[in-house]
Amino acid sequence: MLATLLTRRQTECIMLVEIQTPLKLSTICVAIRYRNWC
């Protein structure tokens, strides 16, 4: 179950980054913020 939850979290983070592709600086900041949850 833990592996599934982690994988799901990573997928959500990747999706958020992809959504903010136009804003590369913001994407980097978001990636750093979500790094703790990914």
mmCIF file of C-alpha atoms in Angstrom:
data_model
loop_
_atom_site.group_PDB
_atom_site.id
_atom_site.type_symbol
_atom_site.label_atom_id
_atom_site.label_comp_id
_atom_site.label_asym_id
_atom_site.label_seq_id
_atom_site.Cartn_x
_atom_site.Cartn_y
_atom_site.Cartn_z
ATOM 1 C CA MET A 1 0.000 0.000 0.000
ATOM 2 C CA LEU A 2 2.812 2.414 0.841
ATOM 3 C CA ALA A 3 4.411 1.896 -2.561
ATOM 4 C CA THR A 4 1.064 2.579 -4.248
ATOM 5 C CA LEU A 5 0.551 5.788 -2.275
ATOM 6 C CA LEU A 6 4.064 7.017 -3.054
ATOM 7 C CA THR A 7 3.631 6.234 -6.730
ATOM 8 C CA ARG A 8 0.328 8.110 -6.734
ATOM 9 C CA ARG A 9 1.950 11.103 -5.025
ATOM 10 C CA GLN A 10 4.744 11.168 -7.586
ATOM 11 C CA THR A 11 2.184 11.039 -10.408
ATOM 12 C CA GLU A 12 0.295 13.989 -8.904
ATOM 13 C CA CYS A 13 3.512 15.994 -8.566
ATOM 14 C CA ILE A 14 4.519 15.225 -12.151
ATOM 15 C CA MET A 15 1.064 16.308 -13.368
ATOM 16 C CA LEU A 16 1.324 19.587 -11.466
ATOM 17 C CA VAL A 17 4.753 20.250 -12.978
ATOM 18 C CA GLU A 18 3.453 19.479 -16.473
ATOM 19 C CA ILE A 19 0.542 21.890 -15.938
ATOM 20 C CA GLN A 20 3.004 24.668 -15.093
ATOM 21 C CA THR A 21 5.313 23.936 -18.014
ATOM 22 C CA PRO A 22 4.896 27.486 -19.423
ATOM 23 C CA LEU A 23 6.267 28.908 -16.178
ATOM 24 C CA LYS A 24 9.632 27.210 -15.833
ATOM 25 C CA LEU A 25 10.715 29.237 -12.804
ATOM 26 C CA SER A 26 7.444 28.455 -11.013
ATOM 27 C CA THR A 27 7.762 24.808 -12.037
ATOM 28 C CA ILE A 28 11.186 24.616 -10.413
ATOM 29 C CA CYS A 29 9.854 26.201 -7.217
ATOM 30 C CA VAL A 30 6.884 23.824 -7.163
ATOM 31 C CA ALA A 31 9.161 20.837 -7.806
ATOM 32 C CA ILE A 32 11.321 21.869 -4.835
ATOM 33 C CA ARG A 33 8.243 22.319 -2.627
ATOM 34 C CA TYR A 34 6.717 18.963 -3.643
ATOM 35 C CA ARG A 35 10.052 17.198 -3.346
ATOM 36 C CA ASN A 36 9.281 16.534 0.324
ATOM 37 C CA TRP A 37 5.956 14.887 -0.562
ATOM 38 C CA CYS A 38 7.146 13.003 -3.652
#
